[in-house]
GROMACS .gro file of C-alpha atoms in nm:
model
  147
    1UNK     CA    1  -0.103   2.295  -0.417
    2UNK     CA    2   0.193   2.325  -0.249
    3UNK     CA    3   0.511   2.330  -0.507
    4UNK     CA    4   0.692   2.091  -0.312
    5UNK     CA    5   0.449   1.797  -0.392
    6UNK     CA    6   0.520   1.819  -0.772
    7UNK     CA    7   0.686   1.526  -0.928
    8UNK     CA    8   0.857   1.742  -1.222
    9UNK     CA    9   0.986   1.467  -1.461
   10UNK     CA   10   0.906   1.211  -1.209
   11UNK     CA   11   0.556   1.104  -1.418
   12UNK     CA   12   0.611   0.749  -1.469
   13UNK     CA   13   0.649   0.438  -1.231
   14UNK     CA   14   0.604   0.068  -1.184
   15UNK     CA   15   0.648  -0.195  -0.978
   16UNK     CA   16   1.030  -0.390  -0.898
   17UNK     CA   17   1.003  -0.663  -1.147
   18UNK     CA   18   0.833  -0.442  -1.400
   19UNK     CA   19   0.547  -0.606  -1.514
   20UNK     CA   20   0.349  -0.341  -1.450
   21UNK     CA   21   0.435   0.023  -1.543
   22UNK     CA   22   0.219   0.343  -1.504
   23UNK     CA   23   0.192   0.719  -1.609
   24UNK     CA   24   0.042   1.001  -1.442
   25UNK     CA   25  -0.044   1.274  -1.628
   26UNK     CA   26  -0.143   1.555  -1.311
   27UNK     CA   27   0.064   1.717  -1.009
   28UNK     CA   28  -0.078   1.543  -0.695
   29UNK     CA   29  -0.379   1.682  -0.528
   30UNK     CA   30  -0.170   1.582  -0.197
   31UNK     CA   31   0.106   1.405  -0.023
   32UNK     CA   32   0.095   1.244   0.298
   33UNK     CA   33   0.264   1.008   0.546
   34UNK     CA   34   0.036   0.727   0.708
   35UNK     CA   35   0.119   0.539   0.985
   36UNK     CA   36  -0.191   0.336   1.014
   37UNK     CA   37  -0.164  -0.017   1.062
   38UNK     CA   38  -0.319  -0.107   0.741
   39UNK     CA   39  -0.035   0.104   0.529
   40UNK     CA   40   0.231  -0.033   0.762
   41UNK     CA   41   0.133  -0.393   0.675
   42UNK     CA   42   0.132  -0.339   0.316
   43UNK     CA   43   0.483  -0.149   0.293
   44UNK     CA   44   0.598  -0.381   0.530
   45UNK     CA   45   0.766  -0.091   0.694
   46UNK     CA   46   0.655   0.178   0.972
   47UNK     CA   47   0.448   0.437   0.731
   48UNK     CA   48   0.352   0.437   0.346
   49UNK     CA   49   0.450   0.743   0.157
   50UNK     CA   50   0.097   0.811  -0.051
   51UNK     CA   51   0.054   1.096  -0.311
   52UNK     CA   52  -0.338   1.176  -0.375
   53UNK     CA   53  -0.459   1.212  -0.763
   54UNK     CA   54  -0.779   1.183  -0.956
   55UNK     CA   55  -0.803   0.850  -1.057
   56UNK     CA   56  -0.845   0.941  -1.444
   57UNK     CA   57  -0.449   1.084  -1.445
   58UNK     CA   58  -0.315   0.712  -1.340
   59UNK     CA   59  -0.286   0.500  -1.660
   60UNK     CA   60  -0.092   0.189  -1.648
   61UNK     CA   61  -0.020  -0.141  -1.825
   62UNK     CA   62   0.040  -0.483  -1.734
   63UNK     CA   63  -0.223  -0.631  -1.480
   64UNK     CA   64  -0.264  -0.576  -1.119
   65UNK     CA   65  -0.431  -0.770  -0.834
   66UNK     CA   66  -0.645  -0.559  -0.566
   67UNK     CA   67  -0.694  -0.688  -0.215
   68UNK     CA   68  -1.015  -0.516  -0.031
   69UNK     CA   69  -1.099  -0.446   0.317
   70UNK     CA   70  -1.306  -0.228   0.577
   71UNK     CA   71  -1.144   0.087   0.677
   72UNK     CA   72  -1.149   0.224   1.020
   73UNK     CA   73  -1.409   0.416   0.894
   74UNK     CA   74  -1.613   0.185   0.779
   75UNK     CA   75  -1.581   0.256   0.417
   76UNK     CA   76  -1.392   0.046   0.190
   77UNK     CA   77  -1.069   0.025   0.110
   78UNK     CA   78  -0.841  -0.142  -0.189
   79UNK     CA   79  -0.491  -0.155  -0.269
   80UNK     CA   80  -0.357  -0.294  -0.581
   81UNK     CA   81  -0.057  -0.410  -0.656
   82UNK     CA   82   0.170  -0.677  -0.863
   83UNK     CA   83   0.088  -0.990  -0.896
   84UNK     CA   84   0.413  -1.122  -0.999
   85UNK     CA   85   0.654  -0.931  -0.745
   86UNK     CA   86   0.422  -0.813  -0.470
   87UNK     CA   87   0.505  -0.416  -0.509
   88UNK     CA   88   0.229  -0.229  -0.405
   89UNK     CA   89   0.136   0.060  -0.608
   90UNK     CA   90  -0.156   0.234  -0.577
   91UNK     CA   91  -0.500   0.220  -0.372
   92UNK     CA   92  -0.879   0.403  -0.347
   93UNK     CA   93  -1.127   0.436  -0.104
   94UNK     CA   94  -1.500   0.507  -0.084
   95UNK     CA   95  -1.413   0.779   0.099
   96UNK     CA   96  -1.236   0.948  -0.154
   97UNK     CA   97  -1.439   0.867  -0.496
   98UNK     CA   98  -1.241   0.933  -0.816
   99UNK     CA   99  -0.930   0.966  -0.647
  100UNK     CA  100  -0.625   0.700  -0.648
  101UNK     CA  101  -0.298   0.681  -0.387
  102UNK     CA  102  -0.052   0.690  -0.563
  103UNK     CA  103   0.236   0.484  -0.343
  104UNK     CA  104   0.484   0.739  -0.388
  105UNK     CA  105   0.770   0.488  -0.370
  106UNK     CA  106   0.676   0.314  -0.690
  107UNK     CA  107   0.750   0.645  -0.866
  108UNK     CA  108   1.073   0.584  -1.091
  109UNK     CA  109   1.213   0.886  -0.940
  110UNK     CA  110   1.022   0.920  -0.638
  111UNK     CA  111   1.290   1.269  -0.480
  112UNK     CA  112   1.108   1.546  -0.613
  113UNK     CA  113   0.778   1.450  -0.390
  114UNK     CA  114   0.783   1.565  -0.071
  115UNK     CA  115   0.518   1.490   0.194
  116UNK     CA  116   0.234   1.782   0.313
  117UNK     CA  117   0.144   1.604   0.584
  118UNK     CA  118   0.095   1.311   0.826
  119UNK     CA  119  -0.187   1.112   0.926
  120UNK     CA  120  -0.259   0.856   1.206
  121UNK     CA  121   0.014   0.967   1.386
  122UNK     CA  122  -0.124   0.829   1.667
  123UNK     CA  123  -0.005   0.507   1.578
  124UNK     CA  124   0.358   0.587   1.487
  125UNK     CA  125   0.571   0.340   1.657
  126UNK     CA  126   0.872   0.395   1.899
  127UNK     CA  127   1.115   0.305   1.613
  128UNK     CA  128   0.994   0.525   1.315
  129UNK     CA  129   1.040   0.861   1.259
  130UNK     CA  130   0.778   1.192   1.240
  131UNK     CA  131   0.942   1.480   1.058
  132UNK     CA  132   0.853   1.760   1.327
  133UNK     CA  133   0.801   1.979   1.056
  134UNK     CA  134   0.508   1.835   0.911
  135UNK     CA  135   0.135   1.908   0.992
  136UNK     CA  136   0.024   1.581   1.245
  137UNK     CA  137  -0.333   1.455   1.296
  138UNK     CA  138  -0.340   1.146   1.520
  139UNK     CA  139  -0.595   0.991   1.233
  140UNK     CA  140  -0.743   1.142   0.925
  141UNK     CA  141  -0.743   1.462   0.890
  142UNK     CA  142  -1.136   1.681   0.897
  143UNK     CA  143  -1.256   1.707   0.525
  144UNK     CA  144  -1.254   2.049   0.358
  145UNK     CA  145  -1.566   2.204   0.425
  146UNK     CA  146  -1.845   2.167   0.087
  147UNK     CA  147  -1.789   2.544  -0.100
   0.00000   0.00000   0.00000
């Protein structure tokens, strides 16, 4: 993994009202940038900032709501977040089984994570920004090949 995804101290998070706090207990697997219209809605913003990590290093407390949907892919989709303040905080897919993304935002000290790459670039609009430096797929990138 590449040492600039590593949240160092930054291993706990929660939502704005804190009602519901968390603690991750593994580097991520991976960072990325989405600009899919889905992540857009839910940060209310023009990408969501998502940091990949088995879902067995995410422990939190307090309770969380989930809303579901169907994924460009077809697979399903769920992103929880709190009930009391909105703040969204983490998601899974069907795609990805026994991982969680992590919304890297929600991180209590969210600097130290820096994203590997971006997806659905494609759908980046005129007003946001696409570090040039990062690796681009206009959707999601090809799955690592079975080893």
């Amino acid at each position: 993994m590449n040492d600039s995804a590593k949240p160092s101290a930054a291993r706990q998070g929660g939502c704005l009202c804190g009602a519901v706090r968390y603690e991750i207990s593994s580097d991520p697997e991976m960072t990325g940038v989405c600009y899919c219209s889905s992540c857009r809605r839910l940060s209310g913003s023009g990408h969501a900032f998502h940091a990949l990590l088995p879902e067995s290093a995410l422990v939190f407390t307090g309770q969380v709501s989930t809303y579901d949907w169907t994924a460009d892919s077809g697979g399903r989709v769920s992103s929880s977040f709190c009930p009391v303040c909105g703040s969204p905080l983490f998601g899974k897919s069907t795609a990805m089984p026994g991982v969680v993304t992590l919304r890297v935002a929600s991180l209590d000290d969210p600097a130290p994570i820096k994203p590997q790459m971006a997806v659905y670039a494609k759908r980046l609009l005129p007003w946001d920004h696409l570090d040039p430096a990062l690796p681009a797929f206009p959707e999601m990138p090809p799955a690592p090949a079975a080893g």
